Coordinates of C-alpha atoms (C1' of nucleotides) in Angstrom, one line a residue:
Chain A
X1 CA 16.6 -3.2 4.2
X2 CA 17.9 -2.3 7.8
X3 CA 16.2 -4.7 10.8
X4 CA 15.3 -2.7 13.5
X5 CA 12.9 -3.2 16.0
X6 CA 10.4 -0.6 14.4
X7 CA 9.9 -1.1 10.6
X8 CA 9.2 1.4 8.6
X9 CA 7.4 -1.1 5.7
X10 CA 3.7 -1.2 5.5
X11 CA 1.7 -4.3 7.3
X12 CA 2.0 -7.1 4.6
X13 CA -0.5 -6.6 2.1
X14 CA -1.3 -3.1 2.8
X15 CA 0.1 -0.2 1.4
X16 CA 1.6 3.3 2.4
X17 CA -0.4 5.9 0.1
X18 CA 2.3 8.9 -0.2
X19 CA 1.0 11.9 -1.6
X20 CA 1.8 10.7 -5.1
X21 CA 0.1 7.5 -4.3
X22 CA -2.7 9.2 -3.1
X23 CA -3.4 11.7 -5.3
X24 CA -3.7 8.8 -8.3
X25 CA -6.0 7.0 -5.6
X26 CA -8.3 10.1 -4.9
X27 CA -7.9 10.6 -9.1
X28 CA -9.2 7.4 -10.1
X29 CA -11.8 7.3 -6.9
X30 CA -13.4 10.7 -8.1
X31 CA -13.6 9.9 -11.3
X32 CA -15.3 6.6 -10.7
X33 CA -17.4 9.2 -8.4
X34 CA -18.3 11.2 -11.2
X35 CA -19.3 7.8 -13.4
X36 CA -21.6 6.3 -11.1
X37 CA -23.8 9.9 -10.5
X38 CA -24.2 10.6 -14.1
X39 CA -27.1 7.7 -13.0
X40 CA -28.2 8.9 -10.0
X41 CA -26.0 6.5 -7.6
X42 CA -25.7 7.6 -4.1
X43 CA -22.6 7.0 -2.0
X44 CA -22.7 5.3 1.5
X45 CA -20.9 4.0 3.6
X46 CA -20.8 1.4 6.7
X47 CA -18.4 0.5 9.3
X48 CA -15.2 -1.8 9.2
X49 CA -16.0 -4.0 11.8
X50 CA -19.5 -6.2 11.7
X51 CA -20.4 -9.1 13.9
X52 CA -19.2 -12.4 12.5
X53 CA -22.6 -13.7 11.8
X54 CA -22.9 -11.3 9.2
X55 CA -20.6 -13.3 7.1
X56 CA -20.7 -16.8 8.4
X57 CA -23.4 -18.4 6.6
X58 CA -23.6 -15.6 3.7
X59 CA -20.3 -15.1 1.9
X60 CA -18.5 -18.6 1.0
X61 CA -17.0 -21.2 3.3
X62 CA -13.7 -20.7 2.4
X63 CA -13.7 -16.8 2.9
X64 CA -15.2 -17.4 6.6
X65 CA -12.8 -19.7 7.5
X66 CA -9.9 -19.0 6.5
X67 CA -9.7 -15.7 5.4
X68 CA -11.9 -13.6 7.3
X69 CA -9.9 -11.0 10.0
X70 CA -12.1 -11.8 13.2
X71 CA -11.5 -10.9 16.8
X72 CA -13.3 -11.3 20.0
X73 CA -13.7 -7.7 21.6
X74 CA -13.5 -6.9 25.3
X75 CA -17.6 -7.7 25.7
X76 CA -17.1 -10.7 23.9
X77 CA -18.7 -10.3 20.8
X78 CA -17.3 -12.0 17.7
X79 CA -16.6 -9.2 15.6
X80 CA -15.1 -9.7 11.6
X81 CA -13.0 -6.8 9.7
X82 CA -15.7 -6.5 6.6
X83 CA -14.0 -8.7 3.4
X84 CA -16.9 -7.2 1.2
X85 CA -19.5 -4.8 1.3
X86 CA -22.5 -6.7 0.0
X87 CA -23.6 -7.8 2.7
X88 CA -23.4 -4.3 5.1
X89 CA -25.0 -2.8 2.3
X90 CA -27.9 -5.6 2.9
X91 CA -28.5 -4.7 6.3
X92 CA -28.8 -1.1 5.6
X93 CA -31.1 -1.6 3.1
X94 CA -33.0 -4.1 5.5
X95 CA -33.0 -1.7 8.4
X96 CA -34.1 1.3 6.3
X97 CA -36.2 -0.9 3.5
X98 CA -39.9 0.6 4.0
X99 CA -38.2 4.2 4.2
X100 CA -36.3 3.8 0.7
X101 CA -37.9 5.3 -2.3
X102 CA -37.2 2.2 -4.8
X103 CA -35.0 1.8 -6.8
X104 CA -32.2 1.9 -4.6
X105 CA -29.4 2.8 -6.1
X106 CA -26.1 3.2 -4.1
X107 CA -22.6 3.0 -4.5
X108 CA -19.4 3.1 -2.2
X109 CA -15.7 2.9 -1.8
X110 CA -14.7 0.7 1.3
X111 CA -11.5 -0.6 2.1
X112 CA -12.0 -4.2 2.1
X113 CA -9.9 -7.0 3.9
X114 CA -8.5 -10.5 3.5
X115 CA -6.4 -12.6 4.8
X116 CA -4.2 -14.2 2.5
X117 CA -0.9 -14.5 0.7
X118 CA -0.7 -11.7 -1.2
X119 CA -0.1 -11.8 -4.8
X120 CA -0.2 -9.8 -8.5
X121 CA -3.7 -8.1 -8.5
X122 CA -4.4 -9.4 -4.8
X123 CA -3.2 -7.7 -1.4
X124 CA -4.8 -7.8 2.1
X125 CA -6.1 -4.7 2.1
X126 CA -7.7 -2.8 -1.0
X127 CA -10.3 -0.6 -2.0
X128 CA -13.6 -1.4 -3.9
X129 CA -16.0 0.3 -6.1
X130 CA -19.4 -1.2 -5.0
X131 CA -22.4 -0.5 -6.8
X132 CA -25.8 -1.6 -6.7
X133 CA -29.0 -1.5 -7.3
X134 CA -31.9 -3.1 -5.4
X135 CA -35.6 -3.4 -6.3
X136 CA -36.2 -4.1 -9.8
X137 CA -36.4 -7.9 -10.8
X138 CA -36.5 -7.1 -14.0
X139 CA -33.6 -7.8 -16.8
X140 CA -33.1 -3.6 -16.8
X141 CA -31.7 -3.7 -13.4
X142 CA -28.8 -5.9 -15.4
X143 CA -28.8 -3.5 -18.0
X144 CA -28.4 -0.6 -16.2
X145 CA -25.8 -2.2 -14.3
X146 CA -23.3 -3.3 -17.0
X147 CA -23.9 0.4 -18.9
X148 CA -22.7 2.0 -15.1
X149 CA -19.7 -0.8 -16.1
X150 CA -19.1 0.2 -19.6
X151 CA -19.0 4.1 -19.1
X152 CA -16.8 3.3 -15.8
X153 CA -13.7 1.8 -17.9
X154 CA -15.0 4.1 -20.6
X155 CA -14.6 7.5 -19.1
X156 CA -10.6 6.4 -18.7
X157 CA -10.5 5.4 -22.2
X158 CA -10.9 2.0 -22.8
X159 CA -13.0 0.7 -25.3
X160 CA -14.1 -2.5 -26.5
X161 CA -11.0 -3.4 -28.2
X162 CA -9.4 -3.4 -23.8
X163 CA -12.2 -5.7 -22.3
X164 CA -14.8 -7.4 -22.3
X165 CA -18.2 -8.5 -20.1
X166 CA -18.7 -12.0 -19.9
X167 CA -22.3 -12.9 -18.7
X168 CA -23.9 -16.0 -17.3
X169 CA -27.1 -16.9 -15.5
X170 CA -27.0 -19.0 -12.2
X171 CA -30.2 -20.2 -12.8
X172 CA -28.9 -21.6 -16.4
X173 CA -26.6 -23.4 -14.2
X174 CA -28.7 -24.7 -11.9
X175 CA -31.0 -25.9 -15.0
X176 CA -28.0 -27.9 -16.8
X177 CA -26.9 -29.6 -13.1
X178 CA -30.1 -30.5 -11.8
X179 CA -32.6 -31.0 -15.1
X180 CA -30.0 -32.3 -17.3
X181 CA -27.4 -33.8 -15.9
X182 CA -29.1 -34.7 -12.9
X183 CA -26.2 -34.2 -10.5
X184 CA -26.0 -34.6 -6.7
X185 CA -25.5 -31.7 -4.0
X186 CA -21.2 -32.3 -3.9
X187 CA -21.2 -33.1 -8.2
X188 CA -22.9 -29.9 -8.5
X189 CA -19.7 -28.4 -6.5
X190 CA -17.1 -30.3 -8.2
X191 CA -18.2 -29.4 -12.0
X192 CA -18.9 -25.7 -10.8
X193 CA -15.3 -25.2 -9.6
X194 CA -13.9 -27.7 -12.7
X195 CA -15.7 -24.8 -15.0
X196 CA -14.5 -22.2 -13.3
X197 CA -11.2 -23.1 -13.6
X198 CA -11.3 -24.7 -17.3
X199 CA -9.5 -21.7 -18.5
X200 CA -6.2 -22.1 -16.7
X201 CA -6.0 -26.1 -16.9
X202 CA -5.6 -28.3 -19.5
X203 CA -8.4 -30.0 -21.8
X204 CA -6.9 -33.3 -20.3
X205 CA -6.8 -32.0 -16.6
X206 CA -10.3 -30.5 -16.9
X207 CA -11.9 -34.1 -18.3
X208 CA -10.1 -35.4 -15.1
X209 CA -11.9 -32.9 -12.7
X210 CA -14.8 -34.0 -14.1
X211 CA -14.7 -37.9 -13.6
X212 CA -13.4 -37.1 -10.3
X213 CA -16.4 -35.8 -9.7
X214 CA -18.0 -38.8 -11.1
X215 CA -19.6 -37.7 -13.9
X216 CA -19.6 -40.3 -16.6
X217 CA -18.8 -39.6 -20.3
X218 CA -22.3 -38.8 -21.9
X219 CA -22.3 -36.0 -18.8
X220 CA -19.1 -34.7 -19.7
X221 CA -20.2 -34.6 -23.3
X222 CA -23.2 -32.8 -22.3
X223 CA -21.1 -30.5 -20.4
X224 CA -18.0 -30.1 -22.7
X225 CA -21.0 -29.1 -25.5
X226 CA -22.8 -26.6 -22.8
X227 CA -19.5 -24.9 -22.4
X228 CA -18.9 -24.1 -26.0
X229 CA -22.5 -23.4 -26.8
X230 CA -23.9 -19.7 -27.8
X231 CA -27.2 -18.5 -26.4
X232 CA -28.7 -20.6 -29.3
X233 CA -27.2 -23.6 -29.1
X234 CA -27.6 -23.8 -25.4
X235 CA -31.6 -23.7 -25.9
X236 CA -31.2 -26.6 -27.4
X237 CA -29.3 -28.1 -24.2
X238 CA -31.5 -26.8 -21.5
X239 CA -34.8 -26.0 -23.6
X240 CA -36.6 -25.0 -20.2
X241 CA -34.3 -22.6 -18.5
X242 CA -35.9 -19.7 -17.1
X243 CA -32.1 -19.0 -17.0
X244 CA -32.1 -18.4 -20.6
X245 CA -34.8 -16.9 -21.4
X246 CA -33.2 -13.9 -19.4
X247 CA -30.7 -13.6 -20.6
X248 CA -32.0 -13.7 -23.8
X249 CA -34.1 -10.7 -22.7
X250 CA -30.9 -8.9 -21.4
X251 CA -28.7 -9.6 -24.9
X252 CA -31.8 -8.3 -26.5
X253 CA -31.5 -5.1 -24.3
X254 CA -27.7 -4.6 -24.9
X255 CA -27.8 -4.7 -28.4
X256 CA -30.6 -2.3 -28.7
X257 CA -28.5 -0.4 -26.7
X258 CA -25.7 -0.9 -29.3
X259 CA -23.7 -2.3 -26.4
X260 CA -23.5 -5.9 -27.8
X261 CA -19.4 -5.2 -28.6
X262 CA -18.9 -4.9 -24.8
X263 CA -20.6 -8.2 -23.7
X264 CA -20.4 -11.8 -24.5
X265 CA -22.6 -14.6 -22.9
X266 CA -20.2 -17.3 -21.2
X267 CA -21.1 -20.4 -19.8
X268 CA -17.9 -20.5 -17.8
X269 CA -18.5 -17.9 -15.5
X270 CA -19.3 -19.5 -11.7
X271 CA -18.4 -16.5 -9.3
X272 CA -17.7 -17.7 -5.7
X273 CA -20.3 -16.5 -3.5
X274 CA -23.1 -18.7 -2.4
X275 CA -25.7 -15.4 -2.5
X276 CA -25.9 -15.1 -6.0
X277 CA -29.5 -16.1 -7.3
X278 CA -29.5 -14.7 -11.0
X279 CA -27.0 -13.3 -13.5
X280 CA -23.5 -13.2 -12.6
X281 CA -20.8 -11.4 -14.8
X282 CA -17.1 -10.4 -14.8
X283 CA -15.4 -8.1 -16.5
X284 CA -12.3 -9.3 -18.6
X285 CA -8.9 -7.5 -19.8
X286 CA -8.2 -8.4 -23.4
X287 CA -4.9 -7.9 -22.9
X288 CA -3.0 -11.4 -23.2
X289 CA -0.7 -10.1 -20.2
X290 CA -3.2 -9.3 -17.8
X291 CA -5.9 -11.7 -19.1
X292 CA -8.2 -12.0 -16.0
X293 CA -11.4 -11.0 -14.0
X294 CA -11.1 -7.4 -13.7
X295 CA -14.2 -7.3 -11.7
X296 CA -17.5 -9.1 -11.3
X297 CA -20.9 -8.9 -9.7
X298 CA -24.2 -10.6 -9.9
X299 CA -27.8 -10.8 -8.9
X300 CA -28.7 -11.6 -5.5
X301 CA -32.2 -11.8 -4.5
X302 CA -32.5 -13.1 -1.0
X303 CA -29.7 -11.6 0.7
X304 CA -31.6 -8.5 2.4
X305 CA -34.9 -10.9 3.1
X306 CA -32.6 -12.5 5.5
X307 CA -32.9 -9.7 7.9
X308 CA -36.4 -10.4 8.7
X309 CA -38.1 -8.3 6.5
X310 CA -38.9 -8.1 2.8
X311 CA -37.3 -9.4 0.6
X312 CA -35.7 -7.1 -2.1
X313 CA -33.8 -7.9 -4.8
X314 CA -30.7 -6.8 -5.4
X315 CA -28.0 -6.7 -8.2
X316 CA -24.7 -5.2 -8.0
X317 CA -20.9 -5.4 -8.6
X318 CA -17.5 -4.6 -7.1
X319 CA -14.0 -3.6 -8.9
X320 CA -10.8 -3.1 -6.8
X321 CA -8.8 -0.6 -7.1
X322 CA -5.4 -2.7 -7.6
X323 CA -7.1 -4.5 -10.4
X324 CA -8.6 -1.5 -11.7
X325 CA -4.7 -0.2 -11.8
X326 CA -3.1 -2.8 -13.2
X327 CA -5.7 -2.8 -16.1
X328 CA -5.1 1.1 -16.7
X329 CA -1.4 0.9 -16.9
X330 CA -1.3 -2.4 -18.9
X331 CA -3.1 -0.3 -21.6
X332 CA -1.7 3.2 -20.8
X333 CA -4.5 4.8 -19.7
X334 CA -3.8 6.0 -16.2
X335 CA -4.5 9.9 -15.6
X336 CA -1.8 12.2 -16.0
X337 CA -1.6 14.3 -12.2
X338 CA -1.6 18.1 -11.8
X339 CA 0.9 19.5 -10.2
X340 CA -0.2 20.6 -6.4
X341 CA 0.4 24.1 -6.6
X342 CA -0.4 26.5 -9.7
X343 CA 1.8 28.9 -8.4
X344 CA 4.5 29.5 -6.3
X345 CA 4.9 32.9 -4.6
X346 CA 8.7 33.6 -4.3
X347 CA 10.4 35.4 -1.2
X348 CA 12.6 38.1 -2.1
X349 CA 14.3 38.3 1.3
X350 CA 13.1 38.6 4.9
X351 CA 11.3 42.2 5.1
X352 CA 8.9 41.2 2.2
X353 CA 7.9 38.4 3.6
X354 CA 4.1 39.3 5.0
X355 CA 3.8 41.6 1.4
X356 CA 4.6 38.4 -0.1
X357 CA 2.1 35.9 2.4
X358 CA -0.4 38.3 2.1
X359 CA 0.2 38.0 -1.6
X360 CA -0.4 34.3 -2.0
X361 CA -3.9 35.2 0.5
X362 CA -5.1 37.1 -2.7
X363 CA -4.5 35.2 -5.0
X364 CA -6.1 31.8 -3.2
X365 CA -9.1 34.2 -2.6
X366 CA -9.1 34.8 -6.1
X367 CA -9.8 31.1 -6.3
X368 CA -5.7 30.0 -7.2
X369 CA -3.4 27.2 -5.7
X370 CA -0.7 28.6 -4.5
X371 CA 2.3 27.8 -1.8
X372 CA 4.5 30.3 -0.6
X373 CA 8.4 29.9 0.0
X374 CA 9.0 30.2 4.0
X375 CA 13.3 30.3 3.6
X376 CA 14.2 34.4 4.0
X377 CA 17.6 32.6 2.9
X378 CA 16.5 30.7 -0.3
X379 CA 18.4 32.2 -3.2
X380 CA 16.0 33.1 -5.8
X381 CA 17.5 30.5 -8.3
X382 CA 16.8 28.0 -5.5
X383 CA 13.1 29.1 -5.6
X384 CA 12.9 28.9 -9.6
X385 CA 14.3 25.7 -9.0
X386 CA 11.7 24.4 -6.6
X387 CA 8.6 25.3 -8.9
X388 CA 10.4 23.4 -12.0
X389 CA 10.8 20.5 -9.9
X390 CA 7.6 20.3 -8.4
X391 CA 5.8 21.0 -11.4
X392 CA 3.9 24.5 -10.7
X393 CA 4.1 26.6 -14.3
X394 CA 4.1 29.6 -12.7
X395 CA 6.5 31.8 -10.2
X396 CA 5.4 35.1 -9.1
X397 CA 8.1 37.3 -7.7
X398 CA 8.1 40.3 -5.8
X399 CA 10.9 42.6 -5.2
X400 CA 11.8 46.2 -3.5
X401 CA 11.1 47.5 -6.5
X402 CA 7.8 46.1 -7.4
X403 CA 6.6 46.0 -3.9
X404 CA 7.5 49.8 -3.7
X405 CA 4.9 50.3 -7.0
X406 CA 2.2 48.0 -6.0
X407 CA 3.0 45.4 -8.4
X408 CA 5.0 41.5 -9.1
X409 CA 6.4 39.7 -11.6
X410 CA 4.6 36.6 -12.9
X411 CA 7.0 34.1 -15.0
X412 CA 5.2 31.6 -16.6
X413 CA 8.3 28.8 -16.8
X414 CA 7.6 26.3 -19.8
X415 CA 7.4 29.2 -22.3
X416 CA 10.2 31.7 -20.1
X417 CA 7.5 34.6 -20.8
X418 CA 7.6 37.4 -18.0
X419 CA 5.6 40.4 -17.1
X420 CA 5.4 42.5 -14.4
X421 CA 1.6 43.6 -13.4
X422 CA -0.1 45.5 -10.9
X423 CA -1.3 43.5 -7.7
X424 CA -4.8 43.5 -9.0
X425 CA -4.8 42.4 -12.3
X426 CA -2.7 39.1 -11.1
X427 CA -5.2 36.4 -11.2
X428 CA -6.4 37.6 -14.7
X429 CA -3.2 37.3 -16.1
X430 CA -2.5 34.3 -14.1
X431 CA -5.6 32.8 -15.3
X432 CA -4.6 33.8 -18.6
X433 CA -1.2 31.9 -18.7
X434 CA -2.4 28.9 -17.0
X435 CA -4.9 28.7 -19.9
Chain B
rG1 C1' -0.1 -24.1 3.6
rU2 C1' 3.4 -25.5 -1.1
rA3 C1' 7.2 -24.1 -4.8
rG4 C1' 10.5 -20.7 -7.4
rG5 C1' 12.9 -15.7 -7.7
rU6 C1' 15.1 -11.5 -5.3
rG7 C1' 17.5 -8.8 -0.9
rU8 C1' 24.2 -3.7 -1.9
rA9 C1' 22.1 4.2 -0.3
rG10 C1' 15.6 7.4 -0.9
rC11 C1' 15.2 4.7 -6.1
rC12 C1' 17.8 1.8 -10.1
rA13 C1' 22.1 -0.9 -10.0
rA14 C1' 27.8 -3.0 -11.0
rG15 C1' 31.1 -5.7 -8.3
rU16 C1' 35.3 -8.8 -5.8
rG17 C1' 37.7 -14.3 -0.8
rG18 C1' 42.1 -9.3 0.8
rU19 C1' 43.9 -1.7 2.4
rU20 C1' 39.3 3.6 0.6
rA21 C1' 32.3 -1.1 -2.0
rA22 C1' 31.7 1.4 -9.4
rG23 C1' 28.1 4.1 -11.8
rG24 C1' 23.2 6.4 -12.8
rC25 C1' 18.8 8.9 -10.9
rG26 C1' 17.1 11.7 -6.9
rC27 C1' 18.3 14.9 -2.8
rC28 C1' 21.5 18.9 -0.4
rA29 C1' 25.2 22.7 -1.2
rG30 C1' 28.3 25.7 -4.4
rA31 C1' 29.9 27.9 -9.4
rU32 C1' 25.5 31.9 -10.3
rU33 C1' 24.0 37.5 -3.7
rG34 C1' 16.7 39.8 -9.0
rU35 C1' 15.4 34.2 -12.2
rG36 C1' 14.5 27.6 -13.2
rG37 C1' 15.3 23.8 -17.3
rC38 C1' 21.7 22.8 -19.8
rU39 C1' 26.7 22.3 -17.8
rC40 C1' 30.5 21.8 -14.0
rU41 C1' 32.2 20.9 -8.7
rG42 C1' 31.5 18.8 -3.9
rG43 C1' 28.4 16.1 -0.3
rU44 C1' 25.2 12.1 0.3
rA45 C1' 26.5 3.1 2.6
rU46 C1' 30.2 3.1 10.7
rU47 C1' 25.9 -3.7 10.1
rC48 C1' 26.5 -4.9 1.4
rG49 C1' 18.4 -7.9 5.0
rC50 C1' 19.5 -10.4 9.8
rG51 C1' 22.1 -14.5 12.6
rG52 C1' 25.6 -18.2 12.6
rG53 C1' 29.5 -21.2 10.2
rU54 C1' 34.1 -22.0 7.1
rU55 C1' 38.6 -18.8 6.7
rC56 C1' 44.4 -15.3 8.8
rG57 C1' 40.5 -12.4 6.4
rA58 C1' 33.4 -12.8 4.1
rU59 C1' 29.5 -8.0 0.9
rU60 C1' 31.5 -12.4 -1.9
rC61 C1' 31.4 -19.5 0.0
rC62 C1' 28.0 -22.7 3.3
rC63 C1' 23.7 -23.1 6.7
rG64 C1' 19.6 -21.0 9.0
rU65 C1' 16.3 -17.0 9.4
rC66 C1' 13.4 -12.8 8.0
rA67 C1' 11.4 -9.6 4.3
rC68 C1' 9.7 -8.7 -0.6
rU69 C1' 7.9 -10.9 -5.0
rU70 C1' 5.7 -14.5 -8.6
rA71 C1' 3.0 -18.9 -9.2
rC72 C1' 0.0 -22.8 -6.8
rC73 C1' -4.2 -23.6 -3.3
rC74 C1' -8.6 -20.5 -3.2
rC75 C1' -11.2 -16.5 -4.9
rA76 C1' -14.4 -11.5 -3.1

RNA sequence: GUAGGUGUAGCCAAGUGGUUAAGGCGCCAGAUUGUGGCUCUGGUAUUCGCGGGUUCGAUUCCCGUCACUUACCCCA
């Protein structure tokens, strides 16, 4: 790569979108479209910039501090780049809340920033499916929620065998700290980060988080029995947990639904962000290679209160598109692109060139996707060449001696079968051969 | 912020302390002036990331620096 004073690279941790780029970006975006209506979502969407505030005391310490884009604009005002979309989507519920004909159910696509190093899965920039739905406090928000999940990685193919939904209940949580173990305000911090990262560390490393934290062994027993427990086994730990008894109503749900396959109750799940009050999930690649959070959400029901008026509860989730990616290709399911052009209207020479534009005018009005060739000089080879390379099955030539009797040849290129047709009954055939 | 890996053309990539820096893909042109895919020919790098040092001579060795990347930290 040449130094210059102008580079041509991509701010770190964004990314150029070429055509190509884009047109798999607009094909997994409109797909995810089409996923979320099928239940009646809504797309929105908000600005980039909000004041600070917004996320200060909201989101999580470390996201504030360290990794929020913020700038003071010319009048002054603390303004933040938006690093998720939960809480804009709170304040336009809150502003519009009596107005709203409940449930709300909305979805968007923002771009969403961070600052940080970036890494696999992780850049500074990056899109995210957001869906929620506000209003209901009942488990069937939940359940509607994790089928929008399913049928999302679904409707590119993956099935249960590709991931997996891991589900936990904050208020489980809070029920094994506080009842049971009876830890303190920083413990409580300590063991939730130690779970959260029990996964990737060693048995030995995660027992030392734990006394770090100055839990003492009957805790850490407690704890280390908690973390293996199923639903029943945990009633037996924390016998009073409202917690619980949800998400024994939402396991009930799911496999009525016969979507028990998909989802698995997991006591490790924490999720980062102070808001959540309820259920909190992720999503989870099988795959041993790419064996991490695809995406995650959770149940958050006093974030649009804190704009002064009622309080509405909330759940919702978010799944990036560079995750979303990765997961696709790790298991082969990324969409195969059509071409940009289903035909290509050839240029015999220079005098047949408005016969030939207006050509291309008939066909688009006949509802085709078609791109001319502008180059009186082009050989015709040249011009056969150009549709095989960029993909479009179909050339449709006109000469002196079809222009003189009102017609054109149409070659269909994979199969090398060619017919010449009056200028009317084109798109039919076209239509035909692209069938 | 910490640690590793990598920087040779649009992309992939070989290579050597010594006149002209392999090859492949792609792209452009021609063989083929009413027809693509195959084949053949030619063209595609004035700074081998950038700067400095060692040397008669550096793309090659040394130092620095920057960029990319992976992991850590943290996690949306």
């Amino acid at each position: 790569m040449k130094d210059s004073p102008l580079s041509t690279q991509p701010y770190k941790g964004t990314r150029d979108f070429f055509p190509e780029d884009m047109q798999l970006r607009s094909a997994l975006f409109n797909r995810l479209r089409q996923v979320v209506s099928t239940y009646g979502y809504q797309e929105y969407d908000g600005p980039m910039l909000e004041p600070f505030e917004l996320y200060a005391s909201k989101t999580s310490d470390e996201i504030v501090n360290e990794q929020l884009y913020s700038f003071t604009d010319r009048g002054d005002r603390k303004v933040a780049m938006r690093p998720e979309m939960t809480p804009t989507l709170a304040r336009m519920v809150a502003a519009k809340a009596n107005n709203l004909p409940r449930p709300i159910r909305w979805f968007s696509i923002p771009n969403l920033w961070r600052y940080e190093r970036p890494q696999k899965g992780r850049l500074r920039e990056h899109w995210q499916l957001n869906v929620d739905i506000l209003g209901p406090a009942a488990q069937d928000a939940e359940l509607e929620l994790l089928q929008v999940a399913i049928d999302l990685l679904r409707a590119f193919g993956a099935n249960e065998t590709h991931f997996e939904i891991q589900i936990n209940h904050r208020e489980l949580t809070n029920s094994l700290f506080n009842e049971v173990l009876q830890l303190n305000p920083e413990q409580r911090q300590a063991v939730a980060r130690a779970i959260d990262k029990r996964d990737k560390i060693t048995p030995e490393a995660f027992r030392e988080l734990l006394v770090k934290a100055a839990c003492h062994d009957e805790q850490i027993a407690t704890i280390e029995r908690f973390l293996h427990a199923d639903l029943n086994e945990v009633a037996n730990i924390c016998p009073e947990s409202s917690g619980l008894l949800k998400l024994q109503t939402l396991f009930e749900l799911l496999t009525a639904l016969g979507l028990s396959a998909y989802c698995s109750f997991s006591p490790t799940i924490m999720r980062g962000f102070d808001y959540y009050t309820g259920t909190v999930f992720e999503i989870y690649d099988r795959a041993p290679e790419n064996r991490r959070a695809l995406f995650g959400g959770g149940r958050y029901d006093n974030l649009v209160g804190m704009f002064g008026g009622e309080k509405i509860p909330g759940i919702g989730f978010g799944m990036g598109d560079v995750t979303l990616r990765d997961f696709l290709e790790t298991h082969g399911l990324l969409p195969t692109l059509p071409p940009a052009s289903q035909v290509l209207v050839g240029l015999f020479n220079a005098d047949l060139k408005i016969p030939a534009y207006q050509l291309a005018r008939d066909l688009r009005a006949a509802g085709l996707r078609v791109e001319n060739i502008l180059e009186p000089t082009k050989k015709m080879g040249k011009q056969f060449e150009v549709a095989d390379k960029k993909g479009i099955p179909i050339v449709v030539m006109m000469g002196p001696d079809e222009h003189a009797e009102g017609c054109a040849t149409v070659k269909h290129l994979a199969s090398g079968h060619q017919e010449k047709a009056a200028l009317g009954d084109l798109p039919a055939l076209i239509q035909q051969l692209l069938a």
